């Protein structure tokens, strides 16, 4: 038996005005959310699975500008806190909407001790190859970035072994 998967990995990097280190990994259930915490994603929306996740430390400070550089056409997803006290969304939500980002219906869950299951929100923007600059954070921000190949030309087959 074979199971077909789309290879949605995107050659992408992120840089911030504050020098954050962004790590890359394949987006899927069970991956780390932030580099300095052991929280994990679950219930990842299907359209994001297989994309490139960029993640950094748990909290990004106010006054930070993040630039995302993709080498191919992609859908860029921003995952951040939907609510909380305090809500750590960098005050990006309303500004992303103003810039044409679409709010997704589904969002991954964050599981891990002490995080408290705070609801997440996801925004999506289709982009051409090049640099995308996010609005400057106006408060503390918790985020992950996911880039998914829009070409969807790279399908691969994975062999399923029946025991």
GROMACS .gro file of C-alpha atoms in nm, residues 17-87:
model
   71
   17UNK     CA    1   1.502   4.340   1.438
   18UNK     CA    2   1.587   4.202   1.783
   19UNK     CA    3   1.810   3.920   1.655
   20UNK     CA    4   1.582   3.625   1.735
   21UNK     CA    5   1.700   3.288   1.612
   22UNK     CA    6   1.430   3.111   1.410
   23UNK     CA    7   1.449   2.734   1.385
   24UNK     CA    8   1.290   2.532   1.104
   25UNK     CA    9   1.106   2.204   1.114
   26UNK     CA   10   0.832   2.021   0.925
   27UNK     CA   11   0.492   2.132   1.058
   28UNK     CA   12   0.293   1.842   1.198
   29UNK     CA   13   0.118   1.733   1.516
   30UNK     CA   14   0.359   1.700   1.807
   31UNK     CA   15   0.621   1.957   1.699
   32UNK     CA   16   0.760   2.216   1.939
   33UNK     CA   17   0.582   2.550   1.947
   34UNK     CA   18   0.870   2.759   2.085
   35UNK     CA   19   1.244   2.698   2.117
   36UNK     CA   20   1.264   2.771   2.491
   37UNK     CA   21   0.956   2.573   2.603
   38UNK     CA   22   0.845   2.213   2.561
   39UNK     CA   23   0.490   2.294   2.451
   40UNK     CA   24   0.368   2.098   2.148
   41UNK     CA   25   0.111   2.151   1.872
   42UNK     CA   26  -0.189   1.922   1.826
   43UNK     CA   27  -0.491   1.946   1.596
   44UNK     CA   28  -0.279   2.110   1.325
   45UNK     CA   29  -0.502   2.203   1.028
   46UNK     CA   30  -0.446   1.965   0.735
   47UNK     CA   31  -0.343   2.243   0.494
   48UNK     CA   32  -0.047   2.333   0.717
   49UNK     CA   33   0.089   1.979   0.766
   50UNK     CA   34   0.411   1.931   0.572
   51UNK     CA   35   0.489   2.301   0.549
   52UNK     CA   36   0.795   2.469   0.699
   53UNK     CA   37   0.744   2.587   1.056
   54UNK     CA   38   0.962   2.873   1.181
   55UNK     CA   39   0.974   2.904   1.557
   56UNK     CA   40   1.168   3.108   1.809
   57UNK     CA   41   1.158   3.173   2.182
   58UNK     CA   42   0.824   3.190   2.364
   59UNK     CA   43   0.801   3.568   2.396
   60UNK     CA   44   0.892   3.827   2.135
   61UNK     CA   45   0.926   4.178   2.279
   62UNK     CA   46   0.727   4.487   2.192
   63UNK     CA   47   0.893   4.689   1.914
   64UNK     CA   48   1.010   4.386   1.713
   65UNK     CA   49   0.986   4.366   1.334
   66UNK     CA   50   0.994   4.019   1.176
   67UNK     CA   51   1.083   3.963   0.810
   68UNK     CA   52   1.000   3.637   0.632
   69UNK     CA   53   1.199   3.554   0.317
   70UNK     CA   54   1.054   3.283   0.091
   71UNK     CA   55   1.228   3.145  -0.217
   72UNK     CA   56   0.905   3.021  -0.378
   73UNK     CA   57   0.536   3.114  -0.392
   74UNK     CA   58   0.380   3.015  -0.060
   75UNK     CA   59   0.097   3.059   0.180
   76UNK     CA   60   0.233   3.219   0.497
   77UNK     CA   61   0.053   3.141   0.822
   78UNK     CA   62   0.091   3.334   1.146
   79UNK     CA   63  -0.018   3.147   1.460
   80UNK     CA   64  -0.063   3.354   1.776
   81UNK     CA   65  -0.278   3.376   2.090
   82UNK     CA   66  -0.643   3.451   2.022
   83UNK     CA   67  -0.715   3.556   2.378
   84UNK     CA   68  -0.561   3.549   2.720
   85UNK     CA   69  -0.470   3.770   3.009
   86UNK     CA   70  -0.248   3.920   2.895
   87UNK     CA   71  -0.313   3.845   2.529
   0.00000   0.00000   0.00000
